[in-house]
Short mmCIF file of N, CA and C in Angstrom, two decimals:
data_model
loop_
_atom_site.label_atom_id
_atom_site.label_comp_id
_atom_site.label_asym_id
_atom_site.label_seq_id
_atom_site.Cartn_x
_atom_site.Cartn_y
_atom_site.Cartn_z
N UNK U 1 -12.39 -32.32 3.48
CA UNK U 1 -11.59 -31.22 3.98
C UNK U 1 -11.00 -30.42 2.83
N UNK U 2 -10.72 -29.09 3.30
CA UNK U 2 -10.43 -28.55 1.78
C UNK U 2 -8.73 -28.35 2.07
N UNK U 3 -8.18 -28.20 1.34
CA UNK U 3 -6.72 -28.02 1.51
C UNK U 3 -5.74 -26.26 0.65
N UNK U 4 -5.00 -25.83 0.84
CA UNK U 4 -4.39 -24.74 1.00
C UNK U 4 -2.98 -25.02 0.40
N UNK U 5 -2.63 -24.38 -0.99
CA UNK U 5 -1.20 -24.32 -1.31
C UNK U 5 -0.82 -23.03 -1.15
N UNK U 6 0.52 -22.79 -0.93
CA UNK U 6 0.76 -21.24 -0.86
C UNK U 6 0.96 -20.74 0.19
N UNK U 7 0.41 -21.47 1.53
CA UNK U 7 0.09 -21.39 2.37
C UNK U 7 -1.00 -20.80 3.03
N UNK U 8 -1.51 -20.17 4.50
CA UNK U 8 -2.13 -19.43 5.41
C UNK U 8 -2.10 -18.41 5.67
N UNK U 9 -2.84 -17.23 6.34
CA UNK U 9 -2.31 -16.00 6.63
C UNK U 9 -3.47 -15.46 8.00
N UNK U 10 -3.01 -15.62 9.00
CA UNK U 10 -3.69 -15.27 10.36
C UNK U 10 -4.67 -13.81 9.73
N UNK U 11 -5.63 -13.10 9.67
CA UNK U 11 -6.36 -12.22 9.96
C UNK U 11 -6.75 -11.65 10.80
N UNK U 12 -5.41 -10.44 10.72
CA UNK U 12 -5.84 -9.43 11.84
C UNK U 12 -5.93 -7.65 11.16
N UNK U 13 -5.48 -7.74 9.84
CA UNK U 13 -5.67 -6.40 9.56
C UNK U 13 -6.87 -6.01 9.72
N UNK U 14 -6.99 -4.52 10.56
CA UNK U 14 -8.15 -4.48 10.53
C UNK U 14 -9.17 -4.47 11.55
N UNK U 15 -8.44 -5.21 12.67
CA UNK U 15 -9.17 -5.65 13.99
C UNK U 15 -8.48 -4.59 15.03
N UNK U 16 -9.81 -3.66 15.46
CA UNK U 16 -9.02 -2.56 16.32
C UNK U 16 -8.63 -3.48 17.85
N UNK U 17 -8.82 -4.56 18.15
CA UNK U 17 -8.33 -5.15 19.31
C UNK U 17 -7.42 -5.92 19.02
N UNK U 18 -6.79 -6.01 18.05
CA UNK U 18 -6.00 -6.95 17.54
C UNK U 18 -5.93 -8.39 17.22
N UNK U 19 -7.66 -8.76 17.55
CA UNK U 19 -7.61 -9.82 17.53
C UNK U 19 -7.33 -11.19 16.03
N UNK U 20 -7.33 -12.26 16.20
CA UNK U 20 -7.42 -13.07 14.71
C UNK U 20 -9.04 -12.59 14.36
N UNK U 21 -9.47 -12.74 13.08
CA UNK U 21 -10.64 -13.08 12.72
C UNK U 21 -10.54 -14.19 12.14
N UNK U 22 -9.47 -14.99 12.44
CA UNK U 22 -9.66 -16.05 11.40
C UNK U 22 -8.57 -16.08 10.61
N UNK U 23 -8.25 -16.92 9.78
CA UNK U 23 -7.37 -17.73 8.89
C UNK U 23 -7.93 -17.12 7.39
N UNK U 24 -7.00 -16.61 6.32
CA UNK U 24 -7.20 -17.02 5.15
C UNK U 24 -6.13 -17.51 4.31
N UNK U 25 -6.85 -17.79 3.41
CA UNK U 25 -6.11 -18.37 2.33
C UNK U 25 -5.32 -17.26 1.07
N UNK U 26 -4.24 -16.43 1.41
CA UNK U 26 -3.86 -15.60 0.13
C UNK U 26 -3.21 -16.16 -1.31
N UNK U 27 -3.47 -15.56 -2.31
CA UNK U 27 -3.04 -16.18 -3.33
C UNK U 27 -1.67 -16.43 -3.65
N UNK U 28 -1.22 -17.40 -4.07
CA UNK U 28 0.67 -17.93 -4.12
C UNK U 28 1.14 -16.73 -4.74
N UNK U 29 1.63 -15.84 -4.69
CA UNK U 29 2.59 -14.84 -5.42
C UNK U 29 3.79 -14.55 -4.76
N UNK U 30 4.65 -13.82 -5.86
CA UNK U 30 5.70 -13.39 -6.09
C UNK U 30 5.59 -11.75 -5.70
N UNK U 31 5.82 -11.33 -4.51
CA UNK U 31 5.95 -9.66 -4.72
C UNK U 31 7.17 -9.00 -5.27
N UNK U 32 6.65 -8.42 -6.18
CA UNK U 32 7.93 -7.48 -7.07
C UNK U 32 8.23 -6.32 -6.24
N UNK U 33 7.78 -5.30 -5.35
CA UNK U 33 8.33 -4.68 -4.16
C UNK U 33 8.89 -5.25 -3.39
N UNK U 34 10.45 -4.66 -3.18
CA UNK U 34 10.85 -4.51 -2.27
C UNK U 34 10.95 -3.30 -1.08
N UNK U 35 10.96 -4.01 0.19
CA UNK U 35 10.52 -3.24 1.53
C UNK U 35 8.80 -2.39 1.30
N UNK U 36 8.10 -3.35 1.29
CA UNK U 36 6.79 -2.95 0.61
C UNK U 36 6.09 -2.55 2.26
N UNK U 37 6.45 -2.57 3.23
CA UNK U 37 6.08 -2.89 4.31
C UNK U 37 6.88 -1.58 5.48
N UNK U 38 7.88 -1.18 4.99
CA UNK U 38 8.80 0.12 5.03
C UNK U 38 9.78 -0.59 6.33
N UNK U 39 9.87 -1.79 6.46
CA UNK U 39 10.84 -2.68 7.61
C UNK U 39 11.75 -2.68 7.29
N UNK U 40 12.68 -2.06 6.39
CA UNK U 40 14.22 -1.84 6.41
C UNK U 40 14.96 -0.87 6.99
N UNK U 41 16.09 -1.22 7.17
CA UNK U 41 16.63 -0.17 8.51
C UNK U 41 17.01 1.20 7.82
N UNK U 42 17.08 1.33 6.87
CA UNK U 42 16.29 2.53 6.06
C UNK U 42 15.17 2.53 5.69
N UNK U 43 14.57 3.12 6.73
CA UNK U 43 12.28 2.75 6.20
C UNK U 43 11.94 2.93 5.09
N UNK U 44 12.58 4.29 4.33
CA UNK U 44 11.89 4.24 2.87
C UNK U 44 12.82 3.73 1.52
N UNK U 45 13.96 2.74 2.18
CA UNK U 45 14.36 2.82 1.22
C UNK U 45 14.25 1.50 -0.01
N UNK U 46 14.60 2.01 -1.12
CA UNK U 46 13.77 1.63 -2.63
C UNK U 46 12.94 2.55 -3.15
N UNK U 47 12.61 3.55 -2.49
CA UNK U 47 11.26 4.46 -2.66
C UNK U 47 11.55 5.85 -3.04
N UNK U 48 10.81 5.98 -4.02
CA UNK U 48 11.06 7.50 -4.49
C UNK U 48 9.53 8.55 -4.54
N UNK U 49 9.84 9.60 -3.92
CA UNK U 49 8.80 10.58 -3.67
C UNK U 49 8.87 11.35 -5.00
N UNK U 50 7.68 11.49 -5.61
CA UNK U 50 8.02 12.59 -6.88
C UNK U 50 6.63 14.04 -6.61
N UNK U 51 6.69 15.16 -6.60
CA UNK U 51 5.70 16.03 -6.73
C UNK U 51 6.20 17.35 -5.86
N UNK U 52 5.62 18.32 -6.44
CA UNK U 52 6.17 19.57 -5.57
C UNK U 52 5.51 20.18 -5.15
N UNK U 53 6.35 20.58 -3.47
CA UNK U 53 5.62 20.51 -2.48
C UNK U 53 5.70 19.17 -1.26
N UNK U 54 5.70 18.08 -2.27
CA UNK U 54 4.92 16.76 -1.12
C UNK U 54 6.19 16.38 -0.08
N UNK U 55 5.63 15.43 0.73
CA UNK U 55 6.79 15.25 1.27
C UNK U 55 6.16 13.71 2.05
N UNK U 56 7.21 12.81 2.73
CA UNK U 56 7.09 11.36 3.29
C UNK U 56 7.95 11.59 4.18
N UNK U 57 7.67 10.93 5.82
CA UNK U 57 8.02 10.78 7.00
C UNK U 57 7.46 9.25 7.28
N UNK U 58 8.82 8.94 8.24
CA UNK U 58 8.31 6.86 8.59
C UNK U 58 7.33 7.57 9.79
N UNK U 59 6.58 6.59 9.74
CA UNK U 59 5.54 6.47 11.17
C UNK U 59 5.76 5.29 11.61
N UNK U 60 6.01 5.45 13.33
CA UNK U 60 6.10 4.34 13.98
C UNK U 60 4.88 4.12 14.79
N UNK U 61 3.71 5.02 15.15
CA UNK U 61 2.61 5.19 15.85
C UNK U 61 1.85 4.04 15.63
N UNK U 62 1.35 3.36 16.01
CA UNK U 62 0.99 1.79 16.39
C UNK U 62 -0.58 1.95 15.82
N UNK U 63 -1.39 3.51 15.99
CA UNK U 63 -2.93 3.81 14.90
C UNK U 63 -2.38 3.44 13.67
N UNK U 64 -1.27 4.01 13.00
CA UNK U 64 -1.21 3.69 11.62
C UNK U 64 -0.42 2.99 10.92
N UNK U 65 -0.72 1.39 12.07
CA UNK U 65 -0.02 0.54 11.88
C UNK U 65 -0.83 -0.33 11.22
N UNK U 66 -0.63 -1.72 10.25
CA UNK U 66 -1.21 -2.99 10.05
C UNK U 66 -0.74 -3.79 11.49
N UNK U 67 -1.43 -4.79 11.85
CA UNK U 67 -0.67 -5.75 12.69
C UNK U 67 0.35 -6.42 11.91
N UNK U 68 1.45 -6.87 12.98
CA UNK U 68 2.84 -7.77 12.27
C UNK U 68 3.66 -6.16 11.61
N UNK U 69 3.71 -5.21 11.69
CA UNK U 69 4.66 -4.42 11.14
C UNK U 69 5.21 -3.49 11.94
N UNK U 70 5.90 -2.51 12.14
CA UNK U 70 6.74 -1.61 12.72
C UNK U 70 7.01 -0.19 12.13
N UNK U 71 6.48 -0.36 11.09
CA UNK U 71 6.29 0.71 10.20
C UNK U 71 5.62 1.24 9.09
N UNK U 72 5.10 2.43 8.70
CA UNK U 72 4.07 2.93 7.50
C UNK U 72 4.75 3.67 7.29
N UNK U 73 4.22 4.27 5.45
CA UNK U 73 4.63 5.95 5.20
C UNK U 73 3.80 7.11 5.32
N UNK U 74 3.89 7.82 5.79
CA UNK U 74 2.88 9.00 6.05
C UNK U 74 3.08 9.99 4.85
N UNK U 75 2.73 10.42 3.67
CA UNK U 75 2.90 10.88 2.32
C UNK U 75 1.93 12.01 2.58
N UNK U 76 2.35 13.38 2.14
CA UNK U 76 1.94 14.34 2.41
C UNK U 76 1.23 15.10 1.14
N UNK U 77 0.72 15.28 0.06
CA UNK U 77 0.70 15.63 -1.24
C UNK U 77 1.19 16.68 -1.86
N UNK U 78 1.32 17.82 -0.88
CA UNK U 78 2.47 18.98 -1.67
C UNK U 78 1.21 19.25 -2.48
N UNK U 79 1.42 20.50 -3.14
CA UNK U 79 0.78 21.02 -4.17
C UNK U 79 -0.14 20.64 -4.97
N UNK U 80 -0.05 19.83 -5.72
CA UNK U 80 -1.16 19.26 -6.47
C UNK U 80 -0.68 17.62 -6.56
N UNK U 81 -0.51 17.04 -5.56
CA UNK U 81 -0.36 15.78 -5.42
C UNK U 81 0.67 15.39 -5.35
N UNK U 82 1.38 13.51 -5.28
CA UNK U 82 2.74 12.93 -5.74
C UNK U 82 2.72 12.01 -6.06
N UNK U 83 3.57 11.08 -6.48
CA UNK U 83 3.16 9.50 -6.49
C UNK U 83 4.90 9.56 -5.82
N UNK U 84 4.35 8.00 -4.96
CA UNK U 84 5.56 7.28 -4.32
C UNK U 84 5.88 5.77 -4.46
N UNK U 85 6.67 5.75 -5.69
CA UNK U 85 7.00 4.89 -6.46
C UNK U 85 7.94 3.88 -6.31
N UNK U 86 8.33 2.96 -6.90
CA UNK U 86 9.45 1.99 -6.95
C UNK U 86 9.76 1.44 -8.62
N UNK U 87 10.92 1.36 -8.74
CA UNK U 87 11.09 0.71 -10.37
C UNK U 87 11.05 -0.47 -10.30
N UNK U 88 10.47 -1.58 -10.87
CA UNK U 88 9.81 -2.33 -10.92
C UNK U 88 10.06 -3.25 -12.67
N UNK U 89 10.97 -4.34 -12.51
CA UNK U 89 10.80 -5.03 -13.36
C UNK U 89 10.20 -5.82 -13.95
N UNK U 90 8.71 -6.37 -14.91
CA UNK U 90 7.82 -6.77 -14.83
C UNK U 90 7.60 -7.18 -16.20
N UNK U 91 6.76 -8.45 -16.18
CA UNK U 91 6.63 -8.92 -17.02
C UNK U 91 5.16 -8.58 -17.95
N UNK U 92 4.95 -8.87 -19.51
CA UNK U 92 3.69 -8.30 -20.01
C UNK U 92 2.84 -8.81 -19.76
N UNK U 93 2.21 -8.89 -18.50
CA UNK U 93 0.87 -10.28 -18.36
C UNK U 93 0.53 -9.11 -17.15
N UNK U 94 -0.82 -9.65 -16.80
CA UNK U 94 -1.53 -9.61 -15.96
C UNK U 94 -1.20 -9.57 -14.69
N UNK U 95 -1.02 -8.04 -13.85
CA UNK U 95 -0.57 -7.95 -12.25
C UNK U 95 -1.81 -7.08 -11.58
N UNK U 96 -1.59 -7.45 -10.42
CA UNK U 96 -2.33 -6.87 -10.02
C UNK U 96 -1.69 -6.01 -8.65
N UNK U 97 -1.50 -4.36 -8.63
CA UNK U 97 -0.73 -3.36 -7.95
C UNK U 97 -2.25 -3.68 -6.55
N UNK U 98 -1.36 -3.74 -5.22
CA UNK U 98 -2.70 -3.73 -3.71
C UNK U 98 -1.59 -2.60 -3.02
N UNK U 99 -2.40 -1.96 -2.14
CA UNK U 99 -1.98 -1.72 -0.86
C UNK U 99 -2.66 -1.18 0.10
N UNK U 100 -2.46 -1.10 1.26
CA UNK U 100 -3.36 -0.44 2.55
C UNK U 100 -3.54 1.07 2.35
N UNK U 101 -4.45 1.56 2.44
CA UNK U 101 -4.29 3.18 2.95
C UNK U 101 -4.80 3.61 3.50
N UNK U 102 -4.58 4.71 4.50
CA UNK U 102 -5.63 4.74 5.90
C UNK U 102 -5.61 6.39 6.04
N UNK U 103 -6.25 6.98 6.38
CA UNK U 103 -6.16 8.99 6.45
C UNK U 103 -5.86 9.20 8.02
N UNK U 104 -5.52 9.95 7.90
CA UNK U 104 -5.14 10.73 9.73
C UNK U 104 -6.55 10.91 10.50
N UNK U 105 -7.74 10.35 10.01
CA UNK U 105 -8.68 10.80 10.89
C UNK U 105 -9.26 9.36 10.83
N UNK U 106 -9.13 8.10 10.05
CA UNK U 106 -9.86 7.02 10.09
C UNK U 106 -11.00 7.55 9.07
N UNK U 107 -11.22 8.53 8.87
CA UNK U 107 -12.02 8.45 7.69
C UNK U 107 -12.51 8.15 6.95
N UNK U 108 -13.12 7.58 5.56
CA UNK U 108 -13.03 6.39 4.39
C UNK U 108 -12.53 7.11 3.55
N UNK U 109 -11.53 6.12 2.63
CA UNK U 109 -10.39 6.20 1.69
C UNK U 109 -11.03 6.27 0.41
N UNK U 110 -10.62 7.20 -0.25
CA UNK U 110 -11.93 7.36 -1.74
C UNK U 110 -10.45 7.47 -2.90
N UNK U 111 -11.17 7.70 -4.43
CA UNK U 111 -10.23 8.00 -5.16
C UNK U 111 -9.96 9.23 -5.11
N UNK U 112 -10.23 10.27 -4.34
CA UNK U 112 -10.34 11.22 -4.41
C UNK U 112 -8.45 11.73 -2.98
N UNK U 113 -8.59 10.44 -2.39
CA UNK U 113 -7.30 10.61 -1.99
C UNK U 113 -5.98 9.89 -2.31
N UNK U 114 -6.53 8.45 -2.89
CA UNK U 114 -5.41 7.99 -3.59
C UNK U 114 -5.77 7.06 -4.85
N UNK U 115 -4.86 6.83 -5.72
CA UNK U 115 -4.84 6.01 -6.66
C UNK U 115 -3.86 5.36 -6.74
N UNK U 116 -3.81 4.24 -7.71
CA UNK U 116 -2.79 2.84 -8.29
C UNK U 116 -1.74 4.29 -8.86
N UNK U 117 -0.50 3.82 -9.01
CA UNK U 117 0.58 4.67 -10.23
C UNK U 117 1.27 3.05 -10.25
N UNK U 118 0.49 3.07 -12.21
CA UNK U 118 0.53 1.75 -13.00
C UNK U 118 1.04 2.02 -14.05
N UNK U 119 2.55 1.60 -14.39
CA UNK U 119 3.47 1.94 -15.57
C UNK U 119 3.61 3.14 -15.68
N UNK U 120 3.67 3.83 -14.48
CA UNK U 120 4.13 5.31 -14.13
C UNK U 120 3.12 6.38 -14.76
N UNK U 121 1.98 5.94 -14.49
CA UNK U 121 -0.06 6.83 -14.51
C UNK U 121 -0.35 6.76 -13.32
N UNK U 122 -1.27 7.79 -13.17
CA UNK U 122 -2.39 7.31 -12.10
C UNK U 122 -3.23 6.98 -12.81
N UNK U 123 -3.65 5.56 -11.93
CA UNK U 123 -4.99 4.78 -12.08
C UNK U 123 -5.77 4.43 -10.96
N UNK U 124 -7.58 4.97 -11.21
CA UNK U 124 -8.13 4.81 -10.23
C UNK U 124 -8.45 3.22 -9.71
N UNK U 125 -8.37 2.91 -8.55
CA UNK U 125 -8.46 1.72 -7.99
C UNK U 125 -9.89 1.55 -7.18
N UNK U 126 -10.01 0.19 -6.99
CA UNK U 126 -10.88 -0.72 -6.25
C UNK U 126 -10.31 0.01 -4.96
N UNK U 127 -11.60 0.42 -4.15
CA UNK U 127 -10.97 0.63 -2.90
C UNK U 127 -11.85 -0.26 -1.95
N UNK U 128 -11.52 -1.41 -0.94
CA UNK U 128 -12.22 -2.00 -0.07
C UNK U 128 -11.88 -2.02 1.72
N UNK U 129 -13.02 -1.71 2.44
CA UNK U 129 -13.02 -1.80 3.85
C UNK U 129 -12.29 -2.90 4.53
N UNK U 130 -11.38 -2.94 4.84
CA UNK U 130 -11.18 -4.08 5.99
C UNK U 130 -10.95 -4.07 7.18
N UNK U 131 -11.61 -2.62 7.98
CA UNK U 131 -11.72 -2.08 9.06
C UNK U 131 -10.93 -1.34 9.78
N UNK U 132 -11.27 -0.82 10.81
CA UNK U 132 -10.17 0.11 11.79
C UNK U 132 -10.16 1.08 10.54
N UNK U 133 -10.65 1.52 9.89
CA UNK U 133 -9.53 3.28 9.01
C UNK U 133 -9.04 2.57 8.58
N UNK U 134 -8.64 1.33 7.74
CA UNK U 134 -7.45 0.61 7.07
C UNK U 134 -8.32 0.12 5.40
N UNK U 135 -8.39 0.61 4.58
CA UNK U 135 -8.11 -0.09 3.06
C UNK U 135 -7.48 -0.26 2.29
N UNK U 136 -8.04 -1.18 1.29
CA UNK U 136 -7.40 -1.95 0.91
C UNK U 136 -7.83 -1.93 -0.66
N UNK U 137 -6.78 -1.06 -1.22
CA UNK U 137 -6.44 -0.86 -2.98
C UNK U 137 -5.84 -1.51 -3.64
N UNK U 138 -7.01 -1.72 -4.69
CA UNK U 138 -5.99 -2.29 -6.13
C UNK U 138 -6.56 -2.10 -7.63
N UNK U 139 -5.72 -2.63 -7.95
CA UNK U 139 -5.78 -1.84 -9.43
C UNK U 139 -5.10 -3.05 -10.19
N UNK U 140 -5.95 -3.68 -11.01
CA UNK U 140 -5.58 -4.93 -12.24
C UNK U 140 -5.47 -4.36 -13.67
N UNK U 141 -4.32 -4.92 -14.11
CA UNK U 141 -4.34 -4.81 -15.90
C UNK U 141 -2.66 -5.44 -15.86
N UNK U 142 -2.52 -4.89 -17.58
CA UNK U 142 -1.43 -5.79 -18.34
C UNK U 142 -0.22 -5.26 -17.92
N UNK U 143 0.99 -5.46 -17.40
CA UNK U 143 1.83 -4.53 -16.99
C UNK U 143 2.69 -4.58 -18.56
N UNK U 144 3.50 -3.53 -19.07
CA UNK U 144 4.49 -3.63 -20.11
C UNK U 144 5.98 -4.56 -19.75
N UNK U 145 6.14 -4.63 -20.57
CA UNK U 145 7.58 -5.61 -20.47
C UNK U 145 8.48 -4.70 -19.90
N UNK U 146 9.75 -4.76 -18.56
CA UNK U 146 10.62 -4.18 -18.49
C UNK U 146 10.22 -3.60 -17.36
N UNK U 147 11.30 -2.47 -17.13
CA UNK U 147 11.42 -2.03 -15.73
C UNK U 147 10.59 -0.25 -15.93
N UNK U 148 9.60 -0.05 -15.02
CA UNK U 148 8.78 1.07 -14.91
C UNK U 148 8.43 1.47 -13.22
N UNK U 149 7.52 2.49 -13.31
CA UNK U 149 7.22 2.54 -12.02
C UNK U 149 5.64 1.94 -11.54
N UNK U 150 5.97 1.73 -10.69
CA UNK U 150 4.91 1.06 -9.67
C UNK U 150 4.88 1.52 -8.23
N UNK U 151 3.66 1.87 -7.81
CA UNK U 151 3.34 2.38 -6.41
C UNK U 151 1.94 3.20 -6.23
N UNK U 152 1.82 4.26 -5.61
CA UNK U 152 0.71 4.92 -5.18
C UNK U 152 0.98 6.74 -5.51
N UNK U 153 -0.54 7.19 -5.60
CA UNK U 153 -0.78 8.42 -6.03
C UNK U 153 -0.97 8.75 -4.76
N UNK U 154 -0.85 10.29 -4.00
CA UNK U 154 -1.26 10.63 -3.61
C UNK U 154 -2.06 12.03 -3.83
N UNK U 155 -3.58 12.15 -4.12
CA UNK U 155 -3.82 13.23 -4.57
C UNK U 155 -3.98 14.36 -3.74
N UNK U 156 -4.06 15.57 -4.91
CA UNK U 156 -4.28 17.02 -3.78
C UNK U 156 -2.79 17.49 -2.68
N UNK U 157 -3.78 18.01 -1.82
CA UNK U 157 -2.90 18.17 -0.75
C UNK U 157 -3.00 16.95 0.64
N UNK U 158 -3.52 15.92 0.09
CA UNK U 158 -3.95 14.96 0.66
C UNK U 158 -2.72 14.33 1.99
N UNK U 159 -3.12 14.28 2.96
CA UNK U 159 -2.19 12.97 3.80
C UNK U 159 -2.35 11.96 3.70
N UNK U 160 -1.66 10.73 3.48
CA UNK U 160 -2.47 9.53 3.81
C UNK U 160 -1.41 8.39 3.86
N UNK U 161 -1.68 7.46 5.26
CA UNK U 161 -0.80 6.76 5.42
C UNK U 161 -0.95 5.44 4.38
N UNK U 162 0.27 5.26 3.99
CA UNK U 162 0.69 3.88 3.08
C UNK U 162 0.99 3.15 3.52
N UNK U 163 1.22 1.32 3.43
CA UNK U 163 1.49 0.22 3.79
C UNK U 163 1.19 -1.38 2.65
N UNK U 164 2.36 -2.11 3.17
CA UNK U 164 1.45 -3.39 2.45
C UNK U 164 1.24 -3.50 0.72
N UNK U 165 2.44 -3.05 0.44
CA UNK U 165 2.31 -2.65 -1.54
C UNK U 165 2.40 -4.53 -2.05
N UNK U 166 2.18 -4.44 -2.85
CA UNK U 166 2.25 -5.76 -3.79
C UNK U 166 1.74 -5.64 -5.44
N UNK U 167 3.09 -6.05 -5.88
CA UNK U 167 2.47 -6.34 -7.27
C UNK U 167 2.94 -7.98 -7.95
#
């Protein structure tokens, strides 16, 4: 039998019926976001919008939801893009920035609508399917010592709903 530290995690992102697909195993970490998930009774708060033009509204609409949550950010890009960030205290080793992103049409999610913002850059990310209009970004390297920003690009005049940050 194989065994699991860290614990379990039901699999449902992803499933337009909501169903489990199954059990996995996620890796033991520490998330350095807080309200990464926008479930505080201030939805965005910790979060800072930067770019002109752009703008962020909570979504409660249940399409541009993950299962298990109550809330996303809907990030608008304004002018020539934004990033929507958090300061982030972090150590010099190896992190790895994830999060969901999904477009107003279910579409597929390219770099062309969002990227990692890694020690306050955009960096293009791994983008992977995990169904329903829902992916799943990330972006690995060394983070610097100390407190910077961490979060997501949004490019262009792009919409695109956010969820599910971790670093």
């Amino acid at each position: 039998l194989a065994s699991a530290t860290g614990g379990i995690l039901e699999d449902t992102i992803g499933a337009t019926d909501g169903q489990s697909r199954g059990l996995i195993v996620p890796p033991a970490t520490t998330n350095r976001f807080t309200n990464p998930v926008f479930g505080h009774s201030t939805w965005n708060n910790g979060w800072t919008l930067s770019g002109a033009g752009s703008q962020q509204a909570q979504n409660t609409d249940e399409r541009f939801l993950i299962p298990g949550t109550t809330s996303s950010a809907k990030i608008m890009g304004g002018t020539a893009g934004c990033s929507y960030s958090q300061t982030i205290t972090a150590a010099a080793t190896t992190h790895t920035l994830s999060f969901y992103a999904r477009l107003p049409d279910g579409g597929v999610v390219t770099t062309a609508h969002v990227t990692a913002y890694f020690i306050g850059a955009s960096q293009a990310v791994t983008i992977r399917s995990v169904g329903d209009g829902w992916y799943l970004c990330f972006f690995i390297a060394v983070a610097s010592a100390g407190s910077t920003l961490y979060g997501a690009v949004v490019t262009g005049k792009n919409t695109v709903y956010l969820t599910g940050f971790q670093l």
